Short mmCIF file of C-alpha atoms and ligand atoms in Angstrom, two decimals:
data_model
loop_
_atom_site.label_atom_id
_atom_site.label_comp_id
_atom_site.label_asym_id
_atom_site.label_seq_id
_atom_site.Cartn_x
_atom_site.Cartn_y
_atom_site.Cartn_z
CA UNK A 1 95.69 38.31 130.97
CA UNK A 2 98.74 40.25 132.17
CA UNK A 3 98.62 43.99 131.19
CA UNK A 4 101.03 46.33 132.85
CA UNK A 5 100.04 49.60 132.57
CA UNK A 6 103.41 52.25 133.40
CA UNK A 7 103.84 55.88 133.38
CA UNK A 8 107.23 56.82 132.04
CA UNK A 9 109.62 59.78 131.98
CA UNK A 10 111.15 60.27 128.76
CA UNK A 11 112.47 63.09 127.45
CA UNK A 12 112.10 63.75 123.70
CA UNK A 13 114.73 65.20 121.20
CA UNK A 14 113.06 65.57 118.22
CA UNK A 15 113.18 68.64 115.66
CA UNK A 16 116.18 69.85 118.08
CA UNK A 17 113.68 70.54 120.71
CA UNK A 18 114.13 68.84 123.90
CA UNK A 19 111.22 68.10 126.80
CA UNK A 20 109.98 66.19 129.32
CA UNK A 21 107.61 64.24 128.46
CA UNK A 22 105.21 61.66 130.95
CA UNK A 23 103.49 59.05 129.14
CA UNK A 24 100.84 56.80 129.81
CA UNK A 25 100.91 53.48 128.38
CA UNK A 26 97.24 51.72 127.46
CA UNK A 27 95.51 49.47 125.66
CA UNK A 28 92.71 50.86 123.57
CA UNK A 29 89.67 48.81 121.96
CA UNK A 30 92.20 45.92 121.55
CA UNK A 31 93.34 47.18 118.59
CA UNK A 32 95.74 50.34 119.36
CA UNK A 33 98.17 51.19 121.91
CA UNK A 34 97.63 54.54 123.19
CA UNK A 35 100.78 57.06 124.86
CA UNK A 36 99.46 60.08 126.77
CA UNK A 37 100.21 63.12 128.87
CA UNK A 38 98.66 66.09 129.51
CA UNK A 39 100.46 67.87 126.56
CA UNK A 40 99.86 65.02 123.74
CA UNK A 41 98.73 61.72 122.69
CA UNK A 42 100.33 59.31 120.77
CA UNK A 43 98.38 56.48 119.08
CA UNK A 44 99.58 53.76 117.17
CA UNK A 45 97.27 50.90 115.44
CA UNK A 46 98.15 47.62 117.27
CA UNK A 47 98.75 45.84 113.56
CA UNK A 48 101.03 48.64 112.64
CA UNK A 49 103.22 47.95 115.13
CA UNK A 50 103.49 44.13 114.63
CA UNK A 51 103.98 44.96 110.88
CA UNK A 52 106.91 47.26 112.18
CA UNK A 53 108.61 45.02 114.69
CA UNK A 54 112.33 46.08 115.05
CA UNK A 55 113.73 42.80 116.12
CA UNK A 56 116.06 41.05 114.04
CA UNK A 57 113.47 38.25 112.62
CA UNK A 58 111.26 41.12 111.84
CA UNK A 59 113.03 44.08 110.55
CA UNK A 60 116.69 43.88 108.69
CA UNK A 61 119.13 47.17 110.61
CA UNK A 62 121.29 46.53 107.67
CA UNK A 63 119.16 47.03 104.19
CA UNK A 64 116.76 49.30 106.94
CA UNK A 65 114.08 46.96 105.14
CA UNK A 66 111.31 44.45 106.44
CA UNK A 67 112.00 40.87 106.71
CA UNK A 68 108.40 39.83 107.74
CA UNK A 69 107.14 37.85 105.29
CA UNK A 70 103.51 38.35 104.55
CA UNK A 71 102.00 35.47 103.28
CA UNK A 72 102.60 34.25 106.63
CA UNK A 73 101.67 36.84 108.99
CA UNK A 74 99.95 35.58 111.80
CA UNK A 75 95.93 36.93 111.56
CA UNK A 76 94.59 37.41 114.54
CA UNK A 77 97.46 38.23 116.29
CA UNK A 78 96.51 40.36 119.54
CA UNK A 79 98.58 42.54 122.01
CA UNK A 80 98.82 40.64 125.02
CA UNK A 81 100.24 43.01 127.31
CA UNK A 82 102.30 46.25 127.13
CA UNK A 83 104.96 47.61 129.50
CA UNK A 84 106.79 50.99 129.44
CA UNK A 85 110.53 52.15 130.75
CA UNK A 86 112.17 55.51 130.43
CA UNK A 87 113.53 54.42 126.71
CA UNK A 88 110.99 51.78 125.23
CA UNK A 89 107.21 50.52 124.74
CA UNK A 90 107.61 47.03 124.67
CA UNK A 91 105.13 44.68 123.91
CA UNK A 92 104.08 41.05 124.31
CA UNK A 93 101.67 39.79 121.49
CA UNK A 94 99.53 36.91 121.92
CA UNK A 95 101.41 34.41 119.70
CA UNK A 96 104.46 34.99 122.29
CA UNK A 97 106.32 37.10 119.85
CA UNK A 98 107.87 40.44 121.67
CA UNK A 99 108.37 43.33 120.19
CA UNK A 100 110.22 46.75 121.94
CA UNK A 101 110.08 50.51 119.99
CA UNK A 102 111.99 53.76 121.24
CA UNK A 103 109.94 56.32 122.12
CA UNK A 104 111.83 58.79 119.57
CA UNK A 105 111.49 56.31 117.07
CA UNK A 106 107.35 56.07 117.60
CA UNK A 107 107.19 60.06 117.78
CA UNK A 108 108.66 60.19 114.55
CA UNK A 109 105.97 58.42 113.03
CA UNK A 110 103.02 59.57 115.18
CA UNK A 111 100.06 59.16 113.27
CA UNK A 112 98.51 62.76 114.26
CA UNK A 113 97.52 64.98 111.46
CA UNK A 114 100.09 67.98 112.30
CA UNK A 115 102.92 65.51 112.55
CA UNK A 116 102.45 64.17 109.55
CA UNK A 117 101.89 67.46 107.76
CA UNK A 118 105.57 68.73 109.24
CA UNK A 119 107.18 65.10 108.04
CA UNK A 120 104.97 65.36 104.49
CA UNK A 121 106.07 68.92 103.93
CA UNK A 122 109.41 69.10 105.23
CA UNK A 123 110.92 65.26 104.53
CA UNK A 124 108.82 63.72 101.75
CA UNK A 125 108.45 67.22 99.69
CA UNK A 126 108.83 70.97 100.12
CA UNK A 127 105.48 72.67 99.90
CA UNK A 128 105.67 74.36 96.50
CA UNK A 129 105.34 78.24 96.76
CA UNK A 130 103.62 79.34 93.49
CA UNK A 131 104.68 82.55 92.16
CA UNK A 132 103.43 85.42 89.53
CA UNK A 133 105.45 88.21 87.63
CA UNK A 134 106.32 89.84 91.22
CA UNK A 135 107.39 86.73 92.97
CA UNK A 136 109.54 85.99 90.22
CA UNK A 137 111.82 88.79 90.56
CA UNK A 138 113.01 87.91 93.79
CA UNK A 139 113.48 84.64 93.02
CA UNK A 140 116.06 85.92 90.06
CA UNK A 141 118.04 87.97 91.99
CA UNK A 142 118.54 85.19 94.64
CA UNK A 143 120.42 83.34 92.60
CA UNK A 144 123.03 80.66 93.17
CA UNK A 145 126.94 80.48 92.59
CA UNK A 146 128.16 77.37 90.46
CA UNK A 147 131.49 77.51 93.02
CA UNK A 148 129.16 76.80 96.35
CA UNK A 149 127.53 73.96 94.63
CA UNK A 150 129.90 72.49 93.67
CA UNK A 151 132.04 72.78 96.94
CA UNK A 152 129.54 72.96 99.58
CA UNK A 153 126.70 70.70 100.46
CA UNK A 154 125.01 73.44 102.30
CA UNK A 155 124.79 75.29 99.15
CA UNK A 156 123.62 72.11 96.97
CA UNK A 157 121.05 71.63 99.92
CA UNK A 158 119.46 75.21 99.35
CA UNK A 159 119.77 75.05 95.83
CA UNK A 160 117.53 71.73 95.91
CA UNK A 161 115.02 73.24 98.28
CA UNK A 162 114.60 76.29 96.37
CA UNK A 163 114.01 74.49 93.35
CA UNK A 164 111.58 72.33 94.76
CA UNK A 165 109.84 74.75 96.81
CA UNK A 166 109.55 77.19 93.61
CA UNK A 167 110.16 75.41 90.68
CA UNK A 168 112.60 77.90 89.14
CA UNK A 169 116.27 79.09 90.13
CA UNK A 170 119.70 80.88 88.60
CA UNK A 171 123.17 79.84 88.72
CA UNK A 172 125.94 81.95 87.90
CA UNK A 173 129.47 82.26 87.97
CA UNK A 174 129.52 79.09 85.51
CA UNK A 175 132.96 78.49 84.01
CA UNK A 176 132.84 78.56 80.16
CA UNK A 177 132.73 75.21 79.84
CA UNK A 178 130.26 72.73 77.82
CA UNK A 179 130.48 70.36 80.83
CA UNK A 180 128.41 73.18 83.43
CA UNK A 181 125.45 71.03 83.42
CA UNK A 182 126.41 67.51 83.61
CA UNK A 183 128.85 68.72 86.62
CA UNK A 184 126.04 70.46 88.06
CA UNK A 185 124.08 67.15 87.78
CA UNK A 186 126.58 64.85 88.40
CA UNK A 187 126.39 67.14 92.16
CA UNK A 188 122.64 65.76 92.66
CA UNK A 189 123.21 62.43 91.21
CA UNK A 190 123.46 61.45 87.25
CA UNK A 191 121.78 62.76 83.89
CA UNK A 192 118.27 61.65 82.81
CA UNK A 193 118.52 60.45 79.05
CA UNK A 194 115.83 60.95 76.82
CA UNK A 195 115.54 60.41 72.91
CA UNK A 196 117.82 63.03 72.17
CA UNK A 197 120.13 61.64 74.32
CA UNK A 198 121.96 62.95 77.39
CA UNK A 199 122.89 66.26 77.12
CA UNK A 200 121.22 67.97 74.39
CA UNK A 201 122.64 70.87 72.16
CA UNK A 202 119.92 74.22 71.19
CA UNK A 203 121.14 75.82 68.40
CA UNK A 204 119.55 76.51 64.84
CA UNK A 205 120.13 73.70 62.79
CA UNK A 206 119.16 73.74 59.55
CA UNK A 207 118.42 70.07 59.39
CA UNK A 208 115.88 70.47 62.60
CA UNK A 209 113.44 67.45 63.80
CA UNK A 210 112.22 69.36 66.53
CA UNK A 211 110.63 73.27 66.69
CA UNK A 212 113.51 73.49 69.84
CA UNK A 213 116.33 73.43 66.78
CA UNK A 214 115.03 76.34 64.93
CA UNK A 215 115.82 79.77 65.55
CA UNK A 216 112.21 81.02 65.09
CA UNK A 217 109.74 81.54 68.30
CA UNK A 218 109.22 78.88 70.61
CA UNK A 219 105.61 79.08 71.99
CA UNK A 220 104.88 78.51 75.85
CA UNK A 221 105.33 74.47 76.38
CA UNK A 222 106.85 71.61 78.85
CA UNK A 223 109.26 69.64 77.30
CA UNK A 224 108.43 65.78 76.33
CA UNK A 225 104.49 65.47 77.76
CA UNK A 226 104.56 62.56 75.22
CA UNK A 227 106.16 60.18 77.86
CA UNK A 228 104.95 58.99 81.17
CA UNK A 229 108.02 59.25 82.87
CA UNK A 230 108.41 63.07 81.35
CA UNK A 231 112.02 64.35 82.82
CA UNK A 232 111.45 66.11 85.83
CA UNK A 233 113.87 69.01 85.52
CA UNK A 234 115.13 71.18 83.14
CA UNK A 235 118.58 72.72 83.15
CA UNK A 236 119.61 75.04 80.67
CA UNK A 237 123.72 77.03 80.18
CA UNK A 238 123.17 79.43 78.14
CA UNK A 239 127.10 79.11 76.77
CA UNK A 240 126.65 81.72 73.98
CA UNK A 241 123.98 84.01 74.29
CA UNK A 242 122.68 85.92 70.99
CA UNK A 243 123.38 89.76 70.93
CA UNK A 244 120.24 90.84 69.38
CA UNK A 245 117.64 91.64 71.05
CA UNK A 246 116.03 88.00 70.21
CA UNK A 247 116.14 85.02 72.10
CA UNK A 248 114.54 85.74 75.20
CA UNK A 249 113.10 83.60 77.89
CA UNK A 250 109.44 83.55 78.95
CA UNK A 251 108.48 81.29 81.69
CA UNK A 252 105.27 81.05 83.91
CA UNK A 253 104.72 78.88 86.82
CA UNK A 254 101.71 76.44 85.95
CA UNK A 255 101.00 75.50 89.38
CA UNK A 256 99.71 79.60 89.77
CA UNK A 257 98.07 79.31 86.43
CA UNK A 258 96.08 76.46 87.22
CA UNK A 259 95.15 77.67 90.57
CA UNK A 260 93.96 81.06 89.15
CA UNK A 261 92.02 79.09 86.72
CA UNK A 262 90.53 76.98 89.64
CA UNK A 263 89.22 80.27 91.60
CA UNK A 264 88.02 82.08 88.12
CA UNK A 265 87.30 79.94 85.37
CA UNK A 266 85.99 76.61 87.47
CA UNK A 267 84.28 75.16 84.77
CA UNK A 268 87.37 75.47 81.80
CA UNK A 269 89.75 74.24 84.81
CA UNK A 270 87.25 70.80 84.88
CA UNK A 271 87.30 70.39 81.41
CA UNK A 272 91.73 70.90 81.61
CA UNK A 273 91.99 68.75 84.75
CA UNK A 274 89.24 65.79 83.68
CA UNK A 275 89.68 65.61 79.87
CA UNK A 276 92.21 63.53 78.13
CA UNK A 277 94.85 64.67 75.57
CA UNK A 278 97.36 62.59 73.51
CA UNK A 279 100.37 64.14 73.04
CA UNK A 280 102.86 62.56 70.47
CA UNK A 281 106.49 62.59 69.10
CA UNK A 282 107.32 61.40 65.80
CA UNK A 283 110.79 62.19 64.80
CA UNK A 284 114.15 60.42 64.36
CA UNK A 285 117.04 60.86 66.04
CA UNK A 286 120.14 60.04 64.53
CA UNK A 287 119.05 57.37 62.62
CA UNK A 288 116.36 56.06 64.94
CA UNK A 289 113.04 56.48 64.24
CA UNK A 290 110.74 57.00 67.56
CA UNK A 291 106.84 57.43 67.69
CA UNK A 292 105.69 58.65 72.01
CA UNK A 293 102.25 58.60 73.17
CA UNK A 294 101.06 59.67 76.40
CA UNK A 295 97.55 60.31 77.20
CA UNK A 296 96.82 62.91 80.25
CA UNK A 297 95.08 66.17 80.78
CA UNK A 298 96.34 69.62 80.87
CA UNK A 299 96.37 69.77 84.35
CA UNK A 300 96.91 66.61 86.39
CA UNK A 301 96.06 66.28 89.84
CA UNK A 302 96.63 64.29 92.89
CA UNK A 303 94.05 62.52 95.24
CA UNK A 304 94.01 65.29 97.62
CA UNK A 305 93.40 67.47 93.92
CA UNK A 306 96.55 69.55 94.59
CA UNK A 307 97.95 70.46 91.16
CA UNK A 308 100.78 67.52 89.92
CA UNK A 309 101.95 67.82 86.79
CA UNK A 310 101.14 70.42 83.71
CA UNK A 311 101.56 69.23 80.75
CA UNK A 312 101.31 71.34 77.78
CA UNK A 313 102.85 71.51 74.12
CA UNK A 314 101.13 73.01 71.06
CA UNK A 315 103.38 70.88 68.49
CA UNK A 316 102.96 67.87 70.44
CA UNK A 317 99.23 67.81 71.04
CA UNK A 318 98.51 64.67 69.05
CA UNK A 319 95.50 65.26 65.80
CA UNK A 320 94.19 61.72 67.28
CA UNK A 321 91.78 62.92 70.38
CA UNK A 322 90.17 59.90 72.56
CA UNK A 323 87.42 62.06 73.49
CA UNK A 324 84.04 61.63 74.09
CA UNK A 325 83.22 63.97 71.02
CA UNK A 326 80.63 66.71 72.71
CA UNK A 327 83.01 67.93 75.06
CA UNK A 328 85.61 69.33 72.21
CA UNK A 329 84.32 72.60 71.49
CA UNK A 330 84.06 73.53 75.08
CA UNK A 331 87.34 71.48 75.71
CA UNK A 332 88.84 73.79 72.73
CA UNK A 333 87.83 77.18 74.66
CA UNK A 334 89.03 75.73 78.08
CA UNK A 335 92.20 75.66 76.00
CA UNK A 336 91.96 79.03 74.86
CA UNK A 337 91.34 80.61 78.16
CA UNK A 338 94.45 78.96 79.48
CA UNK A 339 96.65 79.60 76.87
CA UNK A 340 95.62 83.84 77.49
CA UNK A 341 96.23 83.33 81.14
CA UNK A 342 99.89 82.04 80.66
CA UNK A 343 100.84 84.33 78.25
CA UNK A 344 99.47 87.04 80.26
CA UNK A 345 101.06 86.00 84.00
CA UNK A 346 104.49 84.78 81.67
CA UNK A 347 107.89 86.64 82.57
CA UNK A 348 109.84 87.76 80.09
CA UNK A 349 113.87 87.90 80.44
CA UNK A 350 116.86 87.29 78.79
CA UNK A 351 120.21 85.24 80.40
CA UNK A 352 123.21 86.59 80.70
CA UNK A 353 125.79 84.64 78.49
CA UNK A 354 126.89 81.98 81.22
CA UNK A 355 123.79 81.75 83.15
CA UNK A 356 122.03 78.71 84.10
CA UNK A 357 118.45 78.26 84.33
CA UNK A 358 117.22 75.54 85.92
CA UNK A 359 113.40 74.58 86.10
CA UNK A 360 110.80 72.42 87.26
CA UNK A 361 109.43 70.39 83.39
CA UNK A 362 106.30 69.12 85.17
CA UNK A 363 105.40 72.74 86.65
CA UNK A 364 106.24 75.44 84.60
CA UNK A 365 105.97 76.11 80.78
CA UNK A 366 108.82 77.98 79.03
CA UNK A 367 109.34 79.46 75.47
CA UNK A 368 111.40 81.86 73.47
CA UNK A 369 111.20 84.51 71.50
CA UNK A 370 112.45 84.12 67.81
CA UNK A 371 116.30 85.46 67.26
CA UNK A 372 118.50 86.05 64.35
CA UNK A 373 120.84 83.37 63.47
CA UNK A 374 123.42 84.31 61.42
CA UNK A 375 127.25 83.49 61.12
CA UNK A 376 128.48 86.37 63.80
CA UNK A 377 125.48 86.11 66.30
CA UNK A 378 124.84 82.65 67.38
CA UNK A 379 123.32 81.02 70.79
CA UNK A 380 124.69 77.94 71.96
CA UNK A 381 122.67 76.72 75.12
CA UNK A 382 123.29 73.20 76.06
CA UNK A 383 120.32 71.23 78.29
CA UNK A 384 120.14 67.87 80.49
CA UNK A 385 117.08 66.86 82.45
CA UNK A 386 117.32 65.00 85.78
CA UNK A 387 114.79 63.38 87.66
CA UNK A 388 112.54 64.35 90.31
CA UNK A 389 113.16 61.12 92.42
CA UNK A 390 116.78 61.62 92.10
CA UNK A 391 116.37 65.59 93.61
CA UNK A 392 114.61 64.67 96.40
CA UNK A 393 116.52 61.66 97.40
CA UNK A 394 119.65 63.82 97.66
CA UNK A 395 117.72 66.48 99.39
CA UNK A 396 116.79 63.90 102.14
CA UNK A 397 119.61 62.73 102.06
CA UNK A 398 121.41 66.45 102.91
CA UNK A 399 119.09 67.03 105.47
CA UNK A 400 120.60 64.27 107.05
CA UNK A 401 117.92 61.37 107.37
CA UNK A 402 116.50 63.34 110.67
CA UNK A 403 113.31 61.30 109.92
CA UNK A 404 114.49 57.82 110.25
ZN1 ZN B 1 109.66 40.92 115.65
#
């Protein structure tokens, strides 16, 4: 069997950095193809590569999508022989197919842990920054202006970031104009609709459905936990603010709350994270009657159990509970004990007539306090949600696809 083993100079130009770079090409264990200098080592799973074969029966440069088709993929397929250049590894495989990758294009998906970390953290999401009642005045006064996001795509990229990375920001300089958020959305990419429609209207009304349409207090909650698909984020022109001193918003970021609950209540954060809850909406809306269920915990998780969503509304918390019935009591003070954290860490503030607040629904809980309504002092705050996928596509999409 032919293998051609090559040292190469190739000089990288990833993450703007440029070096020289001598690689050496091998085999390893049959099953991975190994690149190595003195500096780093590169090692890619032989399948992997096969799988990701850039040729044009393989791999489609138009749609940027595979073409292999999988039911037919040949099993025991083995790397015959591998030869390096200054540009390419190229490979022959054992059923005569031959496949060639660019060394930039291999860094970029180097398998290392630290690589993937920087791509994870910087391409696929922003690391979140959780925040408490000091944090969150600096992230107030940084706000945004409605103008440069609008205008500028540098702006719209560090407005996405921010919001991703804390889950909260500002906007001002808004015209007066009910169409502030769906421009501001139409920016990213296009309203999320939910029963109450696209844009929705908070003022008192006295025919209300929903505790949102009254004027009285609005405790701590995420909006719609009763659906799976629960709108990412929140965004909020306050068009007409009240006068009195009523109204005001508290937020608190749940990813903080939950974490503080992790390193001093373990036990209550099990009980939020493991058990359960149905939360419901029964209501009509214009007509249309609507019943949502959707069953998760307090505190959701992810495999690597890094906080994911929070879900949390009083109202909403269904009276059916499909729960093994020992664990409600202690279920009920696990409750309790969260419920005194976020109204203890929760900032307090009021927007500015014009102001736009604009927050992560599957992070942080809001509520208001209770305001007069009356003829002569009204508030008149008008709300769309948009999707999480949606933000983040755009945001890769700003940064300019570096990754691909
Ligand atoms: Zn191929």
């Amino acid at each position: 069997m032919f293998r051609k083993i090559l040292s190469c100079q190739r000089t990288f130009s990833t993450s703007g950095i440029s070096y020289q770079s001598l690689l050496n090409a091998r085999i390893e264990n049959d099953k991975f193809v190994v690149l190595e200098n003195s500096q780093e080592k590169l090692k890619f799973p032989g399948i992997w590569l096969r799988d990701n074969c850039q040729c044009g029966s393989c791999f489609d440069k138009n749609t940027q999508s595979r073409k292999i088709d999988w039911e037919n993929f040949p099993k025991d397929v083995k790397i015959d022989s591998i030869e390096s250049n200054s540009n390419n590894l190229n490979i022959k495989w054992s059923d005569d197919h031959k496949s060639s990758f660019d060394y930039d294009w291999l860094k970029k998906r180097d398998f290392s842990k630290t690589s993937q970390n920087t791509y994870l953290s910087k391409y696929y999401r922003p690391k979140y920054k959780s925040w408490n009642k000091e944090g969150f005045e600096k992230i107030r006064s940084s706000y945004f202006d409605y103008n440069d996001i609008i205008h500028n795509d540098e702006a719209l990229k560090d407005w996405l970031e921010s919001l991703a990375v804390y889950g909260v920001t500002f906007i001002k300089n808004n015209p007066k104009d009910k169409n502030v958020a769906r421009k501001l959305i139409d920016r990213i990419g296009f309203i999320r609709q939910t029963t109450y429609g696209e844009e929705y209207i908070v003022k008192a009304r006295p025919d209300a459905t929903n505790q949102a349409y009254l004027s009285n207090k609005l405790q701590m909650h995420s909006d719609l936990p009763y659906y799976e698909y629960t709108p990412g984020v929140n965004l909020l022109h306050y068009l007409v603010q009240t006068k009195t001193n009523g109204g005001s918003n508290l937020l608190v970021d749940g990813f903080y709350v939950a974490d503080l609950m992790r390193r001093e209540h373990p036990e209550h954060y099990k009980l939020l994270t493991e058990t359960v809850v149905d939360w419901n909406d029964i209501a009509s809306e214009n007509g249309v009657p609507f019943h949502n269920i959707y069953r998760a915990p307090v505190i959701c998780l992810d495999m690597e159990g890094n906080c994911r969503r929070v879900n949390f509304s009083t109202p909403q918390r269904d009276t059916h509970f499909n729960v093994d019935v020992n664990i409600v009591p202690d279920w009920y003070d696990a409750l309790r004990k969260f419920i005194e954290i976020v109204y203890k860490e929760a900032v307090h503030f009021k927007n500015n007539e014009g102001d736009v607040l604009c927050f992560n629904n599957i992070r942080l809980l809001h509520g208001r306090t209770g305001y007069d309504d009356t003829d002569t002092n009204v508030r008149y705050v008008i709300g769309a949600f948009i999707d999480w996928d949606i933000i983040y596509s755009k945001l890769r999409v700003l940064k300019n696809a570096k990754y691909n």
